[in-house]
PDB file of C-alpha atoms in Angstrom:
ATOM      1  CA  MET A   1     -26.959 -21.077  24.323  1.00  0.00           C
ATOM      2  CA  ARG A   2     -28.624 -23.895  22.468  1.00  0.00           C
ATOM      3  CA  LYS A   3     -26.299 -25.987  20.361  1.00  0.00           C
ATOM      4  CA  ASP A   4     -26.471 -26.236  16.560  1.00  0.00           C
ATOM      5  CA  ILE A   5     -28.739 -23.204  15.957  1.00  0.00           C
ATOM      6  CA  HIS A   6     -26.121 -20.472  15.591  1.00  0.00           C
ATOM      7  CA  PRO A   7     -24.109 -19.853  12.407  1.00  0.00           C
ATOM      8  CA  PRO A   8     -20.337 -20.298  12.576  1.00  0.00           C
ATOM      9  CA  TYR A   9     -18.500 -17.222  13.842  1.00  0.00           C
ATOM     10  CA  GLY A  10     -15.006 -16.691  12.496  1.00  0.00           C
ATOM     11  CA  PRO A  11     -12.478 -14.265  11.040  1.00  0.00           C
ATOM     12  CA  VAL A  12     -13.497 -12.411   7.855  1.00  0.00           C
ATOM     13  CA  VAL A  13     -11.865  -9.612   5.862  1.00  0.00           C
ATOM     14  CA  PHE A  14     -14.134  -6.744   4.801  1.00  0.00           C
ATOM     15  CA  ARG A  15     -12.698  -4.829   1.841  1.00  0.00           C
ATOM     16  CA  ASP A  16     -13.714  -1.425   0.474  1.00  0.00           C
ATOM     17  CA  LYS A  17     -12.300  -1.459  -3.055  1.00  0.00           C
ATOM     18  CA  ALA A  18     -13.204   2.182  -3.725  1.00  0.00           C
ATOM     19  CA  ALA A  19     -10.994   3.386  -0.869  1.00  0.00           C
ATOM     20  CA  GLY A  20      -8.398   0.618  -1.001  1.00  0.00           C
ATOM     21  CA  PHE A  21      -9.152  -0.178   2.646  1.00  0.00           C
ATOM     22  CA  ALA A  22      -9.597  -3.575   4.300  1.00  0.00           C
ATOM     23  CA  PHE A  23      -9.943  -4.770   7.866  1.00  0.00           C
ATOM     24  CA  LEU A  24      -9.979  -8.145   9.566  1.00  0.00           C
ATOM     25  CA  THR A  25     -12.741  -8.854  12.065  1.00  0.00           C
ATOM     26  CA  ARG A  26     -14.958 -11.697  13.229  1.00  0.00           C
ATOM     27  CA  SER A  27     -18.386 -12.238  11.711  1.00  0.00           C
ATOM     28  CA  THR A  28     -21.016 -14.823  10.857  1.00  0.00           C
ATOM     29  CA  ALA A  29     -20.918 -13.589   7.241  1.00  0.00           C
ATOM     30  CA  THR A  30     -18.887 -15.705   4.860  1.00  0.00           C
ATOM     31  CA  SER A  31     -17.818 -15.745   1.234  1.00  0.00           C
ATOM     32  CA  GLU A  32     -16.410 -18.107  -1.366  1.00  0.00           C
ATOM     33  CA  LYS A  33     -13.738 -15.536  -2.290  1.00  0.00           C
ATOM     34  CA  THR A  34     -10.571 -15.496  -0.181  1.00  0.00           C
ATOM     35  CA  VAL A  35      -7.636 -13.174   0.320  1.00  0.00           C
ATOM     36  CA  GLU A  36      -4.223 -13.591   1.901  1.00  0.00           C
ATOM     37  CA  TRP A  37      -3.951 -11.255   4.873  1.00  0.00           C
ATOM     38  CA  GLN A  38      -0.843  -9.556   6.279  1.00  0.00           C
ATOM     39  CA  ASP A  39      -0.238 -12.398   8.733  1.00  0.00           C
ATOM     40  CA  GLY A  40       0.146 -14.885   5.845  1.00  0.00           C
ATOM     41  CA  ARG A  41      -3.154 -16.674   6.474  1.00  0.00           C
ATOM     42  CA  THR A  42      -6.026 -16.899   4.005  1.00  0.00           C
ATOM     43  CA  TYR A  43      -9.432 -15.538   5.060  1.00  0.00           C
ATOM     44  CA  PRO A  44     -12.825 -15.168   3.366  1.00  0.00           C
ATOM     45  CA  VAL A  45     -13.252 -11.666   1.926  1.00  0.00           C
ATOM     46  CA  ILE A  46     -16.460  -9.644   1.601  1.00  0.00           C
ATOM     47  CA  ASP A  47     -16.422  -6.594  -0.677  1.00  0.00           C
ATOM     48  CA  VAL A  48     -18.454  -3.647   0.629  1.00  0.00           C
ATOM     49  CA  GLU A  49     -19.641  -0.498  -1.144  1.00  0.00           C
ATOM     50  CA  VAL A  50     -19.030   1.913   1.736  1.00  0.00           C
ATOM     51  CA  SER A  51     -16.821   1.770   4.806  1.00  0.00           C
ATOM     52  CA  SER A  52     -15.492   4.283   7.294  1.00  0.00           C
ATOM     53  CA  ALA A  53     -12.667   4.991   4.828  1.00  0.00           C
ATOM     54  CA  SER A  54     -15.013   6.126   2.046  1.00  0.00           C
ATOM     55  CA  HIS A  55     -18.190   7.390   3.766  1.00  0.00           C
ATOM     56  CA  PRO A  56     -18.453  11.206   3.644  1.00  0.00           C
ATOM     57  CA  PHE A  57     -19.432  11.468   7.321  1.00  0.00           C
ATOM     58  CA  TYR A  58     -16.244   9.750   8.479  1.00  0.00           C
ATOM     59  CA  THR A  59     -13.913  11.306   5.912  1.00  0.00           C
ATOM     60  CA  GLY A  60     -15.019  14.863   6.696  1.00  0.00           C
ATOM     61  CA  THR A  61     -16.317  15.608   3.215  1.00  0.00           C
ATOM     62  CA  ALA A  62     -19.978  15.641   4.255  1.00  0.00           C
ATOM     63  CA  ARG A  63     -21.903  18.763   3.332  1.00  0.00           C
ATOM     64  CA  VAL A  64     -24.006  20.529   5.937  1.00  0.00           C
ATOM     65  CA  MET A  65     -27.452  21.342   4.590  1.00  0.00           C
ATOM     66  CA  ASP A  66     -28.939  24.758   5.151  1.00  0.00           C
ATOM     67  CA  THR A  67     -32.014  23.524   7.010  1.00  0.00           C
ATOM     68  CA  ALA A  68     -33.187  26.990   8.011  1.00  0.00           C
ATOM     69  CA  GLY A  69     -33.177  28.161   4.406  1.00  0.00           C
ATOM     70  CA  ARG A  70     -35.031  25.043   3.325  1.00  0.00           C
ATOM     71  CA  VAL A  71     -37.728  25.603   5.941  1.00  0.00           C
ATOM     72  CA  GLU A  72     -38.155  29.241   4.941  1.00  0.00           C
ATOM     73  CA  ARG A  73     -38.403  28.304   1.278  1.00  0.00           C
ATOM     74  CA  PHE A  74     -41.039  25.669   2.100  1.00  0.00           C
ATOM     75  CA  GLU A  75     -43.050  28.184   4.139  1.00  0.00           C
ATOM     76  CA  ARG A  76     -42.883  30.736   1.313  1.00  0.00           C
ATOM     77  CA  ARG A  77     -44.009  28.172  -1.217  1.00  0.00           C
ATOM     78  CA  PHE A  78     -46.803  26.482   0.737  1.00  0.00           C
ATOM     79  CA  GLY A  79     -47.561  28.956   3.542  1.00  0.00           C
ATOM     80  CA  LYS A  80     -47.282  28.478   7.262  1.00  0.00           C
ATOM     81  CA  HIS A  81     -49.406  25.793   8.836  1.00  0.00           C
ATOM     82  CA  ARG A  82     -51.212  26.787  12.032  1.00  0.00           C
TER      83      ARG A  82
END
C-alpha cells in the first residue's frame, strides 16, 4: 500500500438510539462526539438511524407483500402485455 493516502483506521462505536443498541468496531469513519465504552476507554461515537437491532428484516417484523395479488391487480387494471 502507498503511504499517506489512506484515512486512519481505528475503533469507533456505532449507536442506534432508537433501539438502545451500540457496538464497537473498527472503521475509517470518525466523529467529534465520544462515549465511554464498557472497557472504560473513550471512543468516537457515530449515531445511526437503522441497525440490525431496529431494521424490520433482522427483527422479524418485516411484512411479506402479496406479489401475486399485486400482479393480478396490475393485469386487471392495465391488461396483459403480449
